PDB file of C-alpha atoms in Angstrom:
ATOM      1  CA  MET A1425       0.000   0.000   0.000  1.00 55.00           C
ATOM      2  CA  ILE A1426       2.814   2.427   0.915  1.00 55.00           C
ATOM      3  CA  ILE A1427       4.626   1.663  -2.353  1.00 59.00           C
ATOM      4  CA  ARG A1428       1.469   2.395  -4.340  1.00 63.00           C
ATOM      5  CA  ARG A1429       1.015   5.745  -2.591  1.00 60.00           C
ATOM      6  CA  LEU A1430       4.636   6.726  -3.192  1.00 59.00           C
ATOM      7  CA  ALA A1431       4.310   5.702  -6.834  1.00 60.00           C
ATOM      8  CA  TRP A1432       1.234   7.945  -7.156  1.00 62.00           C
ATOM      9  CA  TYR A1433       3.047  10.906  -5.572  1.00 67.00           C
ATOM     10  CA  TRP A1434       5.960  10.829  -8.002  1.00 74.00           C
ATOM     11  CA  LEU A1435       4.197   9.475 -11.070  1.00 76.00           C
ATOM     12  CA  LEU A1436       1.572  12.226 -11.276  1.00 77.00           C
ATOM     13  CA  PRO A1437       4.042  15.171 -11.315  1.00 83.00           C
ATOM     14  CA  VAL A1438       6.230  13.342 -13.832  1.00 84.00           C
ATOM     15  CA  ALA A1439       3.238  12.718 -16.110  1.00 84.00           C
ATOM     16  CA  VAL A1440       2.130  16.367 -15.866  1.00 85.00           C
ATOM     17  CA  LEU A1441       5.680  17.582 -16.573  1.00 89.00           C
ATOM     18  CA  ALA A1442       5.947  15.289 -19.603  1.00 90.00           C
ATOM     19  CA  TRP A1443       2.584  16.556 -20.834  1.00 86.00           C
ATOM     20  CA  GLU A1444       3.721  20.167 -20.383  1.00 88.00           C
ATOM     21  CA  LEU A1445       7.017  19.716 -22.212  1.00 90.00           C
ATOM     22  CA  GLY A1446       5.528  17.549 -24.963  1.00 90.00           C
ATOM     23  CA  THR A1447       2.674  19.913 -25.782  1.00 88.00           C
ATOM     24  CA  ARG A1448       4.884  23.007 -25.714  1.00 88.00           C
ATOM     25  CA  GLN A1449       7.336  21.367 -28.067  1.00 88.00           C
ATOM     26  CA  ALA A1450       4.639  20.084 -30.413  1.00 86.00           C
ATOM     27  CA  GLN A1451       2.701  23.392 -30.315  1.00 84.00           C
ATOM     28  CA  ALA A1452      -0.480  21.562 -31.281  1.00 83.00           C
ATOM     29  CA  THR A1453      -3.557  23.761 -31.412  1.00 82.00           C
ATOM     30  CA  TYR A1454      -5.885  21.148 -29.981  1.00 88.00           C
ATOM     31  CA  PHE A1455      -3.555  20.037 -27.160  1.00 90.00           C
ATOM     32  CA  PRO A1456      -2.662  23.014 -24.924  1.00 91.00           C
ATOM     33  CA  PRO A1457      -0.163  22.611 -22.065  1.00 92.00           C
ATOM     34  CA  PRO A1458      -1.502  21.780 -18.592  1.00 92.00           C
ATOM     35  CA  SER A1459      -0.410  25.211 -17.303  1.00 91.00           C
ATOM     36  CA  VAL A1460      -2.694  26.912 -19.831  1.00 92.00           C
ATOM     37  CA  ILE A1461      -5.572  24.572 -18.949  1.00 92.00           C
ATOM     38  CA  VAL A1462      -5.181  25.194 -15.205  1.00 93.00           C
ATOM     39  CA  VAL A1463      -5.171  28.974 -15.725  1.00 93.00           C
ATOM     40  CA  ARG A1464      -8.337  28.747 -17.836  1.00 93.00           C
ATOM     41  CA  LEU A1465      -9.928  26.447 -15.261  1.00 92.00           C
ATOM     42  CA  TYR A1466      -9.169  28.966 -12.540  1.00 92.00           C
ATOM     43  CA  GLU A1467     -10.481  31.911 -14.552  1.00 91.00           C
ATOM     44  CA  MET A1468     -13.719  30.173 -15.474  1.00 90.00           C
ATOM     45  CA  TRP A1469     -14.797  28.620 -12.207  1.00 89.00           C
ATOM     46  CA  PHE A1470     -12.520  29.301  -9.205  1.00 89.00           C
ATOM     47  CA  SER A1471     -11.521  32.991  -9.327  1.00 88.00           C
ATOM     48  CA  GLY A1472     -14.545  34.262  -7.417  1.00 86.00           C
ATOM     49  CA  PRO A1473     -14.635  36.069  -4.055  1.00 88.00           C
ATOM     50  CA  LEU A1474     -13.892  34.378  -0.752  1.00 86.00           C
ATOM     51  CA  SER A1475     -17.502  34.873   0.369  1.00 84.00           C
ATOM     52  CA  ARG A1476     -18.580  32.428  -2.351  1.00 85.00           C
ATOM     53  CA  VAL A1477     -15.757  29.933  -1.678  1.00 82.00           C
ATOM     54  CA  PHE A1478     -13.897  31.312  -4.740  1.00 86.00           C
ATOM     55  CA  LEU A1479     -16.694  30.221  -7.084  1.00 86.00           C
ATOM     56  CA  THR A1480     -17.349  32.501 -10.055  1.00 88.00           C
ATOM     57  CA  ASP A1481     -20.706  33.312 -11.603  1.00 88.00           C
ATOM     58  CA  GLU A1482     -20.016  30.663 -14.249  1.00 87.00           C
ATOM     59  CA  ALA A1483     -19.327  28.097 -11.512  1.00 86.00           C
ATOM     60  CA  LEU A1484     -22.634  28.833  -9.806  1.00 88.00           C
ATOM     61  CA  ALA A1485     -24.399  28.650 -13.161  1.00 87.00           C
ATOM     62  CA  ASP A1486     -22.683  25.443 -14.310  1.00 88.00           C
ATOM     63  CA  LEU A1487     -21.202  23.400 -11.463  1.00 89.00           C
ATOM     64  CA  VAL A1488     -24.061  23.652  -8.992  1.00 88.00           C
ATOM     65  CA  PRO A1489     -26.837  22.565 -11.434  1.00 90.00           C
ATOM     66  CA  SER A1490     -24.671  19.785 -12.844  1.00 92.00           C
ATOM     67  CA  LEU A1491     -23.794  18.367  -9.426  1.00 92.00           C
ATOM     68  CA  ALA A1492     -27.395  18.703  -8.254  1.00 93.00           C
ATOM     69  CA  ARG A1493     -28.660  16.735 -11.267  1.00 92.00           C
ATOM     70  CA  LEU A1494     -25.891  14.156 -10.898  1.00 94.00           C
ATOM     71  CA  LEU A1495     -26.606  13.496  -7.218  1.00 94.00           C
ATOM     72  CA  ALA A1496     -30.385  13.574  -7.646  1.00 96.00           C
ATOM     73  CA  GLY A1497     -30.315  11.196 -10.615  1.00 95.00           C
ATOM     74  CA  TRP A1498     -27.874   8.878  -8.867  1.00 96.00           C
ATOM     75  CA  ALA A1499     -29.963   8.821  -5.685  1.00 96.00           C
ATOM     76  CA  MET A1500     -33.160   8.062  -7.617  1.00 96.00           C
ATOM     77  CA  ALA A1501     -31.457   5.289  -9.586  1.00 96.00           C
ATOM     78  CA  ALA A1502     -29.874   3.864  -6.413  1.00 95.00           C
ATOM     79  CA  ALA A1503     -33.193   3.751  -4.580  1.00 96.00           C
ATOM     80  CA  ALA A1504     -35.039   2.186  -7.510  1.00 96.00           C
ATOM     81  CA  GLY A1505     -32.227  -0.256  -8.274  1.00 95.00           C
ATOM     82  CA  VAL A1506     -31.923  -1.509  -4.693  1.00 95.00           C
ATOM     83  CA  ALA A1507     -35.701  -1.803  -4.210  1.00 95.00           C
ATOM     84  CA  PHE A1508     -36.411  -3.669  -7.460  1.00 94.00           C
ATOM     85  CA  GLY A1509     -33.168  -5.630  -7.234  1.00 94.00           C
ATOM     86  CA  VAL A1510     -34.008  -7.036  -3.807  1.00 93.00           C
ATOM     87  CA  LEU A1511     -37.533  -7.817  -5.006  1.00 93.00           C
ATOM     88  CA  LEU A1512     -36.208  -9.715  -8.023  1.00 93.00           C
ATOM     89  CA  GLY A1513     -33.521 -11.452  -5.988  1.00 91.00           C
ATOM     90  CA  ARG A1514     -36.034 -12.860  -3.508  1.00 88.00           C
ATOM     91  CA  SER A1515     -38.614 -13.968  -6.099  1.00 88.00           C
ATOM     92  CA  ARG A1516     -37.584 -16.679  -8.555  1.00 88.00           C
ATOM     93  CA  TRP A1517     -40.599 -16.465 -10.821  1.00 89.00           C
ATOM     94  CA  LEU A1518     -40.443 -12.666 -10.972  1.00 90.00           C
ATOM     95  CA  SER A1519     -36.713 -12.821 -11.700  1.00 88.00           C
ATOM     96  CA  ALA A1520     -37.261 -15.345 -14.500  1.00 88.00           C
ATOM     97  CA  LEU A1521     -40.001 -13.124 -15.943  1.00 89.00           C
ATOM     98  CA  ALA A1522     -38.027  -9.878 -15.798  1.00 90.00           C
ATOM     99  CA  ASP A1523     -34.575 -11.235 -16.681  1.00 90.00           C
ATOM    100  CA  PRO A1524     -34.951 -10.903 -20.502  1.00 90.00           C
ATOM    101  CA  LEU A1525     -36.290  -7.348 -20.115  1.00 91.00           C
ATOM    102  CA  ILE A1526     -33.408  -6.386 -17.827  1.00 91.00           C
ATOM    103  CA  HIS A1527     -30.773  -7.712 -20.214  1.00 90.00           C
ATOM    104  CA  PHE A1528     -32.491  -5.954 -23.110  1.00 92.00           C
ATOM    105  CA  GLY A1529     -32.742  -2.654 -21.227  1.00 90.00           C
ATOM    106  CA  ARG A1530     -29.135  -2.578 -20.073  1.00 90.00           C
ATOM    107  CA  SER A1531     -27.916  -3.481 -23.569  1.00 90.00           C
ATOM    108  CA  VAL A1532     -29.490  -0.366 -25.077  1.00 90.00           C
ATOM    109  CA  PRO A1533     -26.981   2.534 -24.950  1.00 89.00           C
ATOM    110  CA  PRO A1534     -28.574   5.328 -22.894  1.00 88.00           C
ATOM    111  CA  SER A1535     -27.373   7.995 -25.337  1.00 86.00           C
ATOM    112  CA  THR A1536     -29.511   6.498 -28.106  1.00 88.00           C
ATOM    113  CA  LEU A1537     -32.629   7.156 -26.019  1.00 89.00           C
ATOM    114  CA  LEU A1538     -31.986  10.882 -25.642  1.00 87.00           C
ATOM    115  CA  PRO A1539     -34.354  11.769 -28.539  1.00 87.00           C
ATOM    116  CA  ILE A1540     -37.099   9.745 -26.838  1.00 90.00           C
ATOM    117  CA  PHE A1541     -36.440  11.437 -23.501  1.00 89.00           C
ATOM    118  CA  LEU A1542     -36.593  14.809 -25.272  1.00 87.00           C
ATOM    119  CA  ILE A1543     -40.019  13.948 -26.671  1.00 88.00           C
ATOM    120  CA  LEU A1544     -41.328  12.642 -23.346  1.00 88.00           C
ATOM    121  CA  PHE A1545     -39.886  15.229 -20.966  1.00 86.00           C
ATOM    122  CA  LYS A1546     -38.956  18.171 -23.236  1.00 82.00           C
ATOM    123  CA  ILE A1547     -35.736  20.125 -22.780  1.00 81.00           C
ATOM    124  CA  GLY A1548     -34.722  20.673 -19.178  1.00 83.00           C
ATOM    125  CA  THR A1549     -33.958  18.994 -15.893  1.00 86.00           C
ATOM    126  CA  PRO A1550     -36.598  16.198 -16.148  1.00 89.00           C
ATOM    127  CA  MET A1551     -35.056  14.962 -19.399  1.00 90.00           C
ATOM    128  CA  GLN A1552     -31.566  15.057 -17.932  1.00 91.00           C
ATOM    129  CA  LEU A1553     -32.651  13.251 -14.772  1.00 92.00           C
ATOM    130  CA  ALA A1554     -34.382  10.565 -16.841  1.00 92.00           C
ATOM    131  CA  SER A1555     -31.186  10.062 -18.861  1.00 92.00           C
ATOM    132  CA  ILE A1556     -29.052   9.748 -15.726  1.00 94.00           C
ATOM    133  CA  VAL A1557     -31.465   7.377 -13.998  1.00 95.00           C
ATOM    134  CA  TYR A1558     -31.722   5.104 -17.043  1.00 94.00           C
ATOM    135  CA  GLY A1559     -27.960   4.928 -17.488  1.00 92.00           C
ATOM    136  CA  VAL A1560     -27.216   4.384 -13.795  1.00 94.00           C
ATOM    137  CA  VAL A1561     -29.920   2.020 -12.562  1.00 95.00           C
ATOM    138  CA  TRP A1562     -28.738  -1.204 -14.236  1.00 95.00           C
ATOM    139  CA  PRO A1563     -25.536  -2.025 -12.304  1.00 94.00           C
ATOM    140  CA  VAL A1564     -27.292  -1.215  -9.031  1.00 95.00           C
ATOM    141  CA  LEU A1565     -30.310  -3.369  -9.885  1.00 95.00           C
ATOM    142  CA  ILE A1566     -28.282  -6.348 -11.090  1.00 94.00           C
ATOM    143  CA  ASN A1567     -25.880  -6.308  -8.137  1.00 94.00           C
ATOM    144  CA  ALA A1568     -28.715  -5.885  -5.639  1.00 94.00           C
ATOM    145  CA  ALA A1569     -30.578  -8.813  -7.201  1.00 94.00           C
ATOM    146  CA  ASP A1570     -27.482 -11.033  -7.068  1.00 93.00           C
ATOM    147  CA  GLY A1571     -26.774 -10.051  -3.477  1.00 91.00           C
ATOM    148  CA  ALA A1572     -30.342 -10.692  -2.340  1.00 91.00           C
ATOM    149  CA  ARG A1573     -30.581 -13.964  -4.274  1.00 90.00           C
ATOM    150  CA  PHE A1574     -27.592 -15.591  -2.586  1.00 86.00           C
ATOM    151  CA  VAL A1575     -28.277 -14.703   1.049  1.00 85.00           C
ATOM    152  CA  ASP A1576     -27.356 -17.616   3.311  1.00 80.00           C
ATOM    153  CA  LYS A1577     -30.491 -19.683   4.013  1.00 82.00           C
ATOM    154  CA  GLN A1578     -29.496 -20.041   7.650  1.00 83.00           C
ATOM    155  CA  TYR A1579     -29.874 -16.292   8.131  1.00 79.00           C
ATOM    156  CA  VAL A1580     -33.365 -16.316   6.628  1.00 80.00           C
ATOM    157  CA  GLU A1581     -34.393 -19.389   8.624  1.00 77.00           C
ATOM    158  CA  THR A1582     -33.120 -17.766  11.806  1.00 82.00           C
ATOM    159  CA  GLY A1583     -35.320 -14.761  11.090  1.00 80.00           C
ATOM    160  CA  GLU A1584     -38.307 -17.034  10.599  1.00 80.00           C
ATOM    161  CA  VAL A1585     -37.591 -18.784  13.903  1.00 79.00           C
ATOM    162  CA  PHE A1586     -37.604 -15.435  15.693  1.00 80.00           C
ATOM    163  CA  ARG A1587     -40.844 -14.615  13.845  1.00 80.00           C
ATOM    164  CA  LEU A1588     -39.551 -11.518  12.146  1.00 81.00           C
ATOM    165  CA  SER A1589     -41.972  -9.952   9.707  1.00 84.00           C
ATOM    166  CA  ARG A1590     -41.132  -9.800   6.005  1.00 83.00           C
ATOM    167  CA  THR A1591     -40.169  -6.142   6.301  1.00 86.00           C
ATOM    168  CA  GLN A1592     -37.948  -6.853   9.284  1.00 87.00           C
ATOM    169  CA  ARG A1593     -36.242  -9.706   7.428  1.00 86.00           C
ATOM    170  CA  VAL A1594     -35.532  -7.403   4.513  1.00 86.00           C
ATOM    171  CA  PHE A1595     -33.955  -4.640   6.613  1.00 88.00           C
ATOM    172  CA  ARG A1596     -32.248  -6.806   9.248  1.00 87.00           C
ATOM    173  CA  ILE A1597     -31.101  -9.802   7.209  1.00 88.00           C
ATOM    174  CA  ILE A1598     -31.336  -9.459   3.436  1.00 89.00           C
ATOM    175  CA  LEU A1599     -30.071  -5.895   2.962  1.00 90.00           C
ATOM    176  CA  PRO A1600     -27.074  -6.286   5.342  1.00 89.00           C
ATOM    177  CA  ALA A1601     -26.128  -9.592   3.699  1.00 88.00           C
ATOM    178  CA  ALA A1602     -26.460  -8.119   0.198  1.00 90.00           C
ATOM    179  CA  ALA A1603     -24.746  -4.832   1.127  1.00 91.00           C
ATOM    180  CA  PRO A1604     -21.279  -5.694  -0.306  1.00 91.00           C
ATOM    181  CA  LYS A1605     -22.815  -6.478  -3.699  1.00 92.00           C
ATOM    182  CA  ILE A1606     -25.060  -3.430  -3.551  1.00 94.00           C
ATOM    183  CA  PHE A1607     -22.148  -1.117  -2.784  1.00 94.00           C
ATOM    184  CA  ALA A1608     -20.194  -2.587  -5.697  1.00 92.00           C
ATOM    185  CA  GLY A1609     -23.022  -1.619  -8.017  1.00 94.00           C
ATOM    186  CA  LEU A1610     -23.356   1.818  -6.442  1.00 94.00           C
ATOM    187  CA  ARG A1611     -19.654   2.531  -6.882  1.00 92.00           C
ATOM    188  CA  LEU A1612     -19.805   1.612 -10.568  1.00 91.00           C
ATOM    189  CA  SER A1613     -22.921   3.713 -11.007  1.00 93.00           C
ATOM    190  CA  ILE A1614     -21.188   6.914  -9.840  1.00 93.00           C
ATOM    191  CA  SER A1615     -18.918   7.033 -12.884  1.00 91.00           C
ATOM    192  CA  LEU A1616     -21.878   6.240 -15.128  1.00 93.00           C
ATOM    193  CA  ALA A1617     -23.857   9.071 -13.535  1.00 94.00           C
ATOM    194  CA  LEU A1618     -21.019  11.500 -14.289  1.00 93.00           C
ATOM    195  CA  ILE A1619     -20.933  10.344 -17.910  1.00 92.00           C
ATOM    196  CA  MET A1620     -24.693  10.574 -18.363  1.00 92.00           C
ATOM    197  CA  MET A1621     -24.742  14.016 -16.726  1.00 92.00           C
ATOM    198  CA  VAL A1622     -22.376  15.347 -19.392  1.00 92.00           C
ATOM    199  CA  VAL A1623     -24.105  13.535 -22.264  1.00 90.00           C
ATOM    200  CA  SER A1624     -27.529  14.855 -21.253  1.00 90.00           C
ATOM    201  CA  GLU A1625     -26.160  18.407 -21.003  1.00 88.00           C
ATOM    202  CA  LEU A1626     -24.754  18.238 -24.514  1.00 86.00           C
ATOM    203  CA  VAL A1627     -28.279  17.983 -25.900  1.00 81.00           C
ATOM    204  CA  GLY A1628     -30.598  20.948 -25.599  1.00 66.00           C
ATOM    205  CA  SER A1629     -29.225  22.361 -22.334  1.00 75.00           C
ATOM    206  CA  SER A1630     -28.595  25.995 -21.414  1.00 79.00           C
ATOM    207  CA  GLU A1631     -26.421  25.328 -18.359  1.00 84.00           C
ATOM    208  CA  GLY A1632     -24.050  22.785 -16.899  1.00 87.00           C
ATOM    209  CA  ILE A1633     -20.510  21.561 -17.481  1.00 90.00           C
ATOM    210  CA  GLY A1634     -21.449  19.700 -20.656  1.00 89.00           C
ATOM    211  CA  HIS A1635     -23.167  22.769 -22.100  1.00 88.00           C
ATOM    212  CA  ARG A1636     -20.143  24.918 -21.237  1.00 89.00           C
ATOM    213  CA  MET A1637     -17.837  22.458 -23.024  1.00 90.00           C
ATOM    214  CA  LEU A1638     -20.095  22.460 -26.083  1.00 89.00           C
ATOM    215  CA  GLU A1639     -20.128  26.253 -26.056  1.00 89.00           C
ATOM    216  CA  ALA A1640     -16.326  26.331 -25.802  1.00 89.00           C
ATOM    217  CA  GLN A1641     -16.086  23.984 -28.772  1.00 87.00           C
ATOM    218  CA  SER A1642     -18.349  26.181 -30.895  1.00 87.00           C
ATOM    219  CA  GLU A1643     -16.265  29.244 -29.963  1.00 88.00           C
ATOM    220  CA  PHE A1644     -13.015  27.370 -30.647  1.00 90.00           C
ATOM    221  CA  ASP A1645     -11.929  27.946 -27.041  1.00 90.00           C
ATOM    222  CA  ILE A1646      -9.737  24.864 -26.755  1.00 92.00           C
ATOM    223  CA  PRO A1647      -8.307  25.607 -23.260  1.00 92.00           C
ATOM    224  CA  ALA A1648     -11.854  26.005 -21.897  1.00 92.00           C
ATOM    225  CA  MET A1649     -12.871  22.704 -23.450  1.00 92.00           C
ATOM    226  CA  TRP A1650      -9.905  20.965 -21.847  1.00 94.00           C
ATOM    227  CA  ALA A1651     -10.652  22.734 -18.566  1.00 93.00           C
ATOM    228  CA  GLY A1652     -14.058  21.047 -18.590  1.00 92.00           C
ATOM    229  CA  ILE A1653     -12.445  17.665 -19.238  1.00 93.00           C
ATOM    230  CA  VAL A1654      -9.964  18.137 -16.380  1.00 92.00           C
ATOM    231  CA  LEU A1655     -12.751  19.296 -14.065  1.00 92.00           C
ATOM    232  CA  LEU A1656     -14.779  16.181 -14.843  1.00 92.00           C
ATOM    233  CA  GLY A1657     -11.751  14.010 -14.057  1.00 91.00           C
ATOM    234  CA  ILE A1658     -11.263  15.789 -10.732  1.00 90.00           C
ATOM    235  CA  LEU A1659     -14.947  15.388  -9.891  1.00 92.00           C
ATOM    236  CA  GLY A1660     -14.733  11.686 -10.692  1.00 91.00           C
ATOM    237  CA  ILE A1661     -11.763  11.240  -8.353  1.00 89.00           C
ATOM    238  CA  LEU A1662     -13.441  13.198  -5.533  1.00 92.00           C
ATOM    239  CA  LEU A1663     -16.768  11.388  -5.837  1.00 92.00           C
ATOM    240  CA  ASN A1664     -15.034   8.023  -5.876  1.00 91.00           C
ATOM    241  CA  ALA A1665     -12.935   8.936  -2.828  1.00 90.00           C
ATOM    242  CA  VAL A1666     -16.000  10.092  -0.880  1.00 92.00           C
ATOM    243  CA  PHE A1667     -17.898   6.940  -1.784  1.00 92.00           C
ATOM    244  CA  ILE A1668     -14.999   4.705  -0.741  1.00 90.00           C
ATOM    245  CA  GLY A1669     -14.938   6.456   2.627  1.00 90.00           C
ATOM    246  CA  VAL A1670     -18.671   5.948   3.110  1.00 89.00           C
ATOM    247  CA  GLU A1671     -18.372   2.329   1.999  1.00 88.00           C
ATOM    248  CA  ARG A1672     -15.602   1.603   4.496  1.00 87.00           C
ATOM    249  CA  MET A1673     -17.602   3.147   7.323  1.00 87.00           C
ATOM    250  CA  THR A1674     -20.782   1.307   6.360  1.00 85.00           C
ATOM    251  CA  LEU A1675     -19.217  -2.085   5.657  1.00 81.00           C
ATOM    252  CA  GLY A1676     -16.698  -2.060   8.493  1.00 73.00           C
ATOM    253  CA  TRP A1677     -18.461  -5.017  10.087  1.00 63.00           C
ATOM    254  CA  HIS A1678     -18.135  -6.986   6.851  1.00 58.00           C
ATOM    255  CA  ARG A1679     -14.394  -6.385   6.600  1.00 58.00           C
ATOM    256  CA  ALA A1680     -13.940  -7.336  10.252  1.00 53.00           C
ATOM    257  CA  SER A1681     -15.847 -10.585   9.794  1.00 55.00           C
ATOM    258  CA  ARG A1682     -13.690 -11.546   6.804  1.00 57.00           C
ATOM    259  CA  THR A1683     -10.456 -11.040   8.723  1.00 51.00           C
ATOM    260  CA  ARG A1684     -11.479 -13.377  11.547  1.00 54.00           C
TER     261      ARG A1684
END
């Protein structure tokens, strides 16, 4: 673990330095140096006053709506995926009935359904939320179903002996036992939510990071376009780090039981 951390600390600066020197030497129009990208990133979104945590007007107009849609869409997909996944995992006949539909639905690229979402929900937040939910729900649903399906029978039988109700068995036995699988699906869904957030904002949106990148492309503002790409990468790293922390706190009992 220590070696990996040390490798990260020296590898990242070396990679950035190589990128800086390579792009300055090549002088490619479409590949600006990292120093230029960072300056543009700062000017666009993080050069505001201290009272607004250094956020500019563009940041409030783009970052806040994008993050709000991302988190709202992810939360809706997580809730629906866990609920329906547990239901399918505990019912064999319902799982057999819905399995072909699930495999068909998750095989359809979410971006191809954007025209349909535009027709159903018009341009705006509802369309973008629908796109995020559709793209995110599948890994959560499938992992929740697998986790609920393979709960140890002894746990369920113990709950029946103690005369727990069906709701109590779900919250005290099935969900804790399926939690590792569920969290695996939730972690994968975060990156998908970030992708779908950008894709939905590229189509008929007047705000958001994706819209700002599309606007920069139309204005031939290459550093601004790259600033959006770098910002999305940073957001992905931060969201993943936060989720890992929550996962470790929530599943601490599971890790402890495996080490015994």
